[in-house]
Coordinates of C-alpha atoms and ligand atoms in Angstrom, one line a residue:
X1114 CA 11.0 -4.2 27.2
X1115 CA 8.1 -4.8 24.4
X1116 CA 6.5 -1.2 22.7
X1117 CA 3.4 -2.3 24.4
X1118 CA 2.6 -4.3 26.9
X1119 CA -0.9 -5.0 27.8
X1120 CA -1.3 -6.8 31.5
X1121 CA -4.8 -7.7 32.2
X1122 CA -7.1 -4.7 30.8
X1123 CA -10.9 -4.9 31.3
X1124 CA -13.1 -2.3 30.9
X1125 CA -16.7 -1.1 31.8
X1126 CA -18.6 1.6 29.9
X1127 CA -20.4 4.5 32.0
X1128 CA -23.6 2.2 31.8
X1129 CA -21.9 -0.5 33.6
X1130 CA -21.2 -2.8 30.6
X1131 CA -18.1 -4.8 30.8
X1132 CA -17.2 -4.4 26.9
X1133 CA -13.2 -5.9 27.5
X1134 CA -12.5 -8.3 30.4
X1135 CA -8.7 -9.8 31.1
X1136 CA -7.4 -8.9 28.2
X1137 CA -3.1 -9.3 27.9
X1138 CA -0.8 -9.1 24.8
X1139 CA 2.3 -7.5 24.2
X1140 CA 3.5 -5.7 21.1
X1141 CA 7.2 -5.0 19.5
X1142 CA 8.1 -2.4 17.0
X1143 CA 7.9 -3.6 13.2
X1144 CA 5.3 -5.9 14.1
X1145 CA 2.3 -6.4 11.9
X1146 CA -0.8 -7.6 13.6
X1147 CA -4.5 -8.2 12.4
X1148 CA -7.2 -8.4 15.4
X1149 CA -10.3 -10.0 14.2
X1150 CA -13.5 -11.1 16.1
X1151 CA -17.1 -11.2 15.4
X1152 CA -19.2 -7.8 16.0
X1153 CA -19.1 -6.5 19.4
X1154 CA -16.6 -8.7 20.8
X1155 CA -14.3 -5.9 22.2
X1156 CA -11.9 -5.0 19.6
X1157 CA -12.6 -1.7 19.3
X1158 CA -13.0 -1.0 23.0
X1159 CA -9.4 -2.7 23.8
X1160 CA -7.6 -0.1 21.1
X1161 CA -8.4 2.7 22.2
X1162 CA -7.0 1.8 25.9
X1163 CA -4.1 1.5 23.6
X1164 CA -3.7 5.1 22.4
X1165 CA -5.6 7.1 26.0
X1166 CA -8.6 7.4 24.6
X1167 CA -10.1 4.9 27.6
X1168 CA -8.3 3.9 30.1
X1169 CA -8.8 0.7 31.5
X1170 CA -10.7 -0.1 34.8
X1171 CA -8.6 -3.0 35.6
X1172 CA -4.9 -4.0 34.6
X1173 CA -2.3 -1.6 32.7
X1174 CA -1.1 -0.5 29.3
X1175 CA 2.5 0.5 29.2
X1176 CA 3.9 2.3 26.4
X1177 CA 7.8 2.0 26.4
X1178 CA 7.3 1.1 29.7
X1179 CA 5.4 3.8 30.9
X1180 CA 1.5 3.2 32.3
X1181 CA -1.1 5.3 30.2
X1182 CA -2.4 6.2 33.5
X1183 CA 0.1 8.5 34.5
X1184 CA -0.3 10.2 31.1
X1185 CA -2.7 12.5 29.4
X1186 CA -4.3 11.1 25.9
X1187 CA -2.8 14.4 23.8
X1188 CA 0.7 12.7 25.5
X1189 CA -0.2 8.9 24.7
X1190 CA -1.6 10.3 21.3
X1191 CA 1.7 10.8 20.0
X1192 CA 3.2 7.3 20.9
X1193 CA 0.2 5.8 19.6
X1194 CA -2.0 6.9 16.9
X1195 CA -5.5 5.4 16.2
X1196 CA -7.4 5.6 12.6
X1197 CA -11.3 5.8 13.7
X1198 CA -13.7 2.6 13.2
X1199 CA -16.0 5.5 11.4
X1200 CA -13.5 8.5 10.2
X1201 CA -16.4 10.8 10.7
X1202 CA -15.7 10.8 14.4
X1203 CA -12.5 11.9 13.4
X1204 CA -12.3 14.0 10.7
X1205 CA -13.3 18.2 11.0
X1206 CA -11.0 20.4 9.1
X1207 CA -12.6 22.2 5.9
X1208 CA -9.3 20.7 3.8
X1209 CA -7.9 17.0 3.3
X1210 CA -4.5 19.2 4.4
X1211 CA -5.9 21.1 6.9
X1212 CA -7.1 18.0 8.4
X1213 CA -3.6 16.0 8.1
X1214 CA -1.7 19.2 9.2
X1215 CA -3.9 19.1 12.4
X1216 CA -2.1 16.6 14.8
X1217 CA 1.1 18.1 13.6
X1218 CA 0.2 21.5 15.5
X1219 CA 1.6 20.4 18.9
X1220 CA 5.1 19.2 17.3
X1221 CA 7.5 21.3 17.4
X1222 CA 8.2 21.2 13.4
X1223 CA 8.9 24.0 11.1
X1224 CA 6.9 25.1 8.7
X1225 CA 8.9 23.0 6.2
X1226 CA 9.0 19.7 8.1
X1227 CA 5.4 20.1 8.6
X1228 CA 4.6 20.9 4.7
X1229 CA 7.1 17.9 4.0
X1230 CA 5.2 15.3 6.7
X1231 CA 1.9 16.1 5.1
X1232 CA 2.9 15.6 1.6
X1233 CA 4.9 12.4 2.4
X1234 CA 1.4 11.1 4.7
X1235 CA -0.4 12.1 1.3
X1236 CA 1.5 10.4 -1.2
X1237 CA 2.4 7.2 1.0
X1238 CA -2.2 7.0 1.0
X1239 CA -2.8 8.5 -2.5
X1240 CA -4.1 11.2 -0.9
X1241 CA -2.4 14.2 -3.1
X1242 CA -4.6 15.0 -5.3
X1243 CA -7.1 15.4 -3.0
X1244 CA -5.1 18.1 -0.8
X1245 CA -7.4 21.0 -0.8
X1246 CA -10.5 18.5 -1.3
X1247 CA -13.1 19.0 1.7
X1248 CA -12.7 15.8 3.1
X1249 CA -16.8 15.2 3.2
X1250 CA -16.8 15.8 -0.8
X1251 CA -15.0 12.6 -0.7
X1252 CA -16.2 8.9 -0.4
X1253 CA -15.9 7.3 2.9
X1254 CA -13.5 5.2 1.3
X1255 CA -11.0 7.6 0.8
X1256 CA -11.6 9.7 3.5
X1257 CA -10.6 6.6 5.6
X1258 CA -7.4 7.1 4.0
X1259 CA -7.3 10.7 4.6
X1260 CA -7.7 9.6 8.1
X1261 CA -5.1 6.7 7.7
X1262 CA -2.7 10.1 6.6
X1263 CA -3.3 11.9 9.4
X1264 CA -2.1 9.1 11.5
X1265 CA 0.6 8.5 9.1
X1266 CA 1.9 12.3 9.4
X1267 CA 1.9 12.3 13.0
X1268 CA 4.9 10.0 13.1
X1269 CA 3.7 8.0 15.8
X1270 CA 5.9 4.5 17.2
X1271 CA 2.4 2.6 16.9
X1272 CA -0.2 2.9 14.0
X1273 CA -3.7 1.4 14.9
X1274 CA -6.2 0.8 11.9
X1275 CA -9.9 0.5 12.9
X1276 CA -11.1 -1.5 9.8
X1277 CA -9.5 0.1 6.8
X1278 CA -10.5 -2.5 4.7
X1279 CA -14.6 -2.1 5.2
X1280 CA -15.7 -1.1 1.9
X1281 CA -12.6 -0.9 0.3
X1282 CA -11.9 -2.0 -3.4
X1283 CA -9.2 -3.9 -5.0
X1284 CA -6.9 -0.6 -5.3
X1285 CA -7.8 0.7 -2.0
X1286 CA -7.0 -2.9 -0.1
X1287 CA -3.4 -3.0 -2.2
X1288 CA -2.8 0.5 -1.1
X1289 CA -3.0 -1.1 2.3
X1290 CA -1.5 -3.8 1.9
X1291 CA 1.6 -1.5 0.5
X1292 CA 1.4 1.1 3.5
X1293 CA 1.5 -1.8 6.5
X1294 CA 4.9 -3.2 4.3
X1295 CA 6.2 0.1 4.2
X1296 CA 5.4 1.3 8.0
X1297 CA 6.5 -1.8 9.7
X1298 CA 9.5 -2.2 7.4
X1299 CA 10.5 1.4 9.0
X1300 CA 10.2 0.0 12.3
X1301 CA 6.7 1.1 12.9
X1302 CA 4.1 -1.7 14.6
X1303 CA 1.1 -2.2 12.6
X1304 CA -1.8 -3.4 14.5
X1305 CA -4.8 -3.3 12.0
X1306 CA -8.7 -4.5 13.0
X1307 CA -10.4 -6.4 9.8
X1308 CA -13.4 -9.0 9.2
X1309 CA -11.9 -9.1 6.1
X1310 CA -10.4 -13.1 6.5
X1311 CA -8.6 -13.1 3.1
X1312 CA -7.0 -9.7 3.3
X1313 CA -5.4 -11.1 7.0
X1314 CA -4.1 -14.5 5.5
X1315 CA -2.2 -12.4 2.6
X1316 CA -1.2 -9.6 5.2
X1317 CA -0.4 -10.5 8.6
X1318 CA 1.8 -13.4 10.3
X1319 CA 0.1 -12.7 13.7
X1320 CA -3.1 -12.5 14.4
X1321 CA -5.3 -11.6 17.7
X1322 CA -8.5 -13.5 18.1
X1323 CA -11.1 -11.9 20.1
X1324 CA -14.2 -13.4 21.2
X1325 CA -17.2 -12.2 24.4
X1326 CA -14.6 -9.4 26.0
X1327 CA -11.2 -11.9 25.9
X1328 CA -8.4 -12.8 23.7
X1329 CA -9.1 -16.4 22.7
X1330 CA -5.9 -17.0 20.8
X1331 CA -2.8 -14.7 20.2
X1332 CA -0.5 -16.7 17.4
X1333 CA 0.9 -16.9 13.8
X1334 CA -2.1 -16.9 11.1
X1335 CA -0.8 -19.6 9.8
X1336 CA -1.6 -21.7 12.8
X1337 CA -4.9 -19.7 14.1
X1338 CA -6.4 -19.8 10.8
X1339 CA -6.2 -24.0 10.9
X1340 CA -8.1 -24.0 14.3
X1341 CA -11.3 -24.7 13.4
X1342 CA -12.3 -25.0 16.8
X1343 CA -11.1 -21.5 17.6
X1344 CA -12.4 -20.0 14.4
X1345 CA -15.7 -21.7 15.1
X1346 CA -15.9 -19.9 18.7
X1347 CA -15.0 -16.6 17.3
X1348 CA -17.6 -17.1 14.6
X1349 CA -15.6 -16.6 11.8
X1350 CA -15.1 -18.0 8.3
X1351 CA -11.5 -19.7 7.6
X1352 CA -10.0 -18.1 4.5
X1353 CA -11.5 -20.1 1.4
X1354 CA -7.3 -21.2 0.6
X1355 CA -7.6 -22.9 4.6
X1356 CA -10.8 -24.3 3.6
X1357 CA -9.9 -25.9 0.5
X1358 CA -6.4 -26.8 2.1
X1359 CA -8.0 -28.9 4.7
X1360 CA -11.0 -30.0 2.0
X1361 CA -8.3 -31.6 -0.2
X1362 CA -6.1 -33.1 2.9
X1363 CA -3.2 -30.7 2.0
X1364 CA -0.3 -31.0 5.1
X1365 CA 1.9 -27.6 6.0
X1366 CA -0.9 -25.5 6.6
X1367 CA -1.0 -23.5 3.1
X1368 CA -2.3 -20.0 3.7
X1369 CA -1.3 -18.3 0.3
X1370 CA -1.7 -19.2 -3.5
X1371 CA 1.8 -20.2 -4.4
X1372 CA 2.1 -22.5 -1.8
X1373 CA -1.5 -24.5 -3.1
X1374 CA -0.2 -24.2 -6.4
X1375 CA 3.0 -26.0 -5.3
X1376 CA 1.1 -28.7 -3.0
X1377 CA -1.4 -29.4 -6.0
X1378 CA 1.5 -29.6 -9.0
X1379 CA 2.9 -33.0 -6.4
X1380 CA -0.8 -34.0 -5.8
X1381 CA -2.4 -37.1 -7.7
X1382 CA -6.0 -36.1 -8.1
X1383 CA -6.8 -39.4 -9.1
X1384 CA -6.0 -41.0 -6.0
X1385 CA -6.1 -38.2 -3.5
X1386 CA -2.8 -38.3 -2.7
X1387 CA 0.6 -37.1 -2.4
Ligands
LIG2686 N1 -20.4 3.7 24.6 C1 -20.8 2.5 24.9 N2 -21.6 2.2 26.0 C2 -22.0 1.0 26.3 N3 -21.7 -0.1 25.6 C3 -20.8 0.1 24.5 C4 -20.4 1.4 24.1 N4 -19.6 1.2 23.0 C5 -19.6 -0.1 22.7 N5 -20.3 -0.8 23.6 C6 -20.5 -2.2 23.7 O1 -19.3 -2.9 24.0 C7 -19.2 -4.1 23.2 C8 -17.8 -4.1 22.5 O2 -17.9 -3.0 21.5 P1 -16.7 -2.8 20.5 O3 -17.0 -1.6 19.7 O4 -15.4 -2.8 21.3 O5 -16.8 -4.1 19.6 P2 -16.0 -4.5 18.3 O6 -15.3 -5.8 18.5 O7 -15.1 -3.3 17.9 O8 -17.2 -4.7 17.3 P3 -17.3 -4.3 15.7 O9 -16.7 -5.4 14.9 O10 -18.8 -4.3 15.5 O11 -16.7 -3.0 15.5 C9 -20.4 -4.1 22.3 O12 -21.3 -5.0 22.9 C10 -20.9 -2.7 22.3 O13 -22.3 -2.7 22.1
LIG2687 MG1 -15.1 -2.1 16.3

């Protein structure tokens, strides 16, 4: 039985907009997934019938092999935690500590567990010196990792990540890059929405391609990245080491910088070959 196992989810906001339409994938624990798509195309909509927050109007979600329709979101919420597209919707607690400690109410911890959950949530983000910080006095970039925490500290089987990366820097996209090694090596699955192209090629063997409401390819990056067809649909840009790759003729689909380096020390420039 997979973590999660999505069977044929649509959905249709109160205004009668069908934002998600036959949508299927399955999901184990450890697993480290990037969903990407242009704007609009359903991504957001499909996690959160994930985690409760929607439920779909056609198909299932099953969560250890339990339908999210027999459960309440505060119940499905602690299986599956979702990071905000915008951590404004999320985020209301006068503390960065206050806000972490929050989900952790409705555990049963003690005091101590809780204290230690929250520290180890804030370290893991680089949240700790930011503890008794009003979240708002913070940049939106770090209080997307103060959300990132909260998630963190609740513990949860699955972690989703509404576009961490948007406006991240070089420190902030490392931290990431750090945490999803760290939670999926623990046996945690990842599933992480980005436009960022590069940050999925160095990140994530399996990506989700969504495109109009559906899932238009479900696969390793290193194959979904080198359909240009399916990239074209989707409306996205290839990572600039897939573009160059194919540019220069390069076989093995090369998706990261040791591997070009290796193809080009065998490669005669002079006569474009091998
Ligand atoms: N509350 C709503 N009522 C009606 N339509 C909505 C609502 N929320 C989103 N939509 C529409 O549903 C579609 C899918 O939205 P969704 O937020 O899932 O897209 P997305 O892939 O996450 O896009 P983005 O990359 O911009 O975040 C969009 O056309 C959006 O305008
Ligand atoms: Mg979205």
């Amino acid at each position: 039985m997979s973590l999660v196992e999505v069977t044929n989810i649509s959905y249709k906001y109160p205004n009668g907009y069908l934002a998600v339409d036959d949508v299927s994938f399955s999901i184990e624990a450890g697993e480290n997934i990037a969903i990407i798509g242009q704007n609009g195309a359903g991504k957001t909509t499909t996690v959160k019938m994930l985690n409760g927050l929607m439920k779909p109007c056609a198909g299932d979600v099953l969560i250890h092999g339990e339908s999210t329709k027999n459960h309440t979101t505060a119940q499905i919420a602690r299986k599956v935690g979702y990071v905000f597209q915008n951590p404004d919707d999320q985020i209301f607690n006068p503390t960065v500590y206050k806000e972490i400690e929050y989900g952790l109410k409705k555990q049963k911890l003690t005091m101590s567990e809780c204290e230690d959950r929250i520290k180890e949530a804030a370290s893991l983000t680089g949240m700790t010196d930011y503890l008794g910080v009003n979240p708002y006095d913070l940049p939106l970039s770090i209080r997307k990792f103060v959300t990132i925490a909260s998630v963190i500290a609740s513990n949860c089987d699955v972690m989703i990540f509404d576009e961490p990366t948007a406006g991240q820097d070089l420190d902030g996209l490392n931290r990431l890059s750090g945490l999803n090694r760290i939670l999926t090596k623990s046996g945690k699955a990842i599933v992480t929405i980005t436009h960022d192209m590069e940050f999925v090629a160095d990140n994530y063997e399996r990506v989700i391609v969504m495109c109009r409401k559906k899932v238009i390819a479900d696969g390793y990056a290193r194959d979904v990245f080198f359909q240009k067809d399916i990239m074209d649909r989707a409306m996205l840009k290839q990572p600039a080491i897939v573009r160059i790759a194919e540019g220069a003729g390069l076989q093995g689909n090369i998706l990261d910088v040791q591997e070009m380096a290796a193809a080009c020390r065998v490669y005669d420039f002079s006569t474009n070959k091998l």
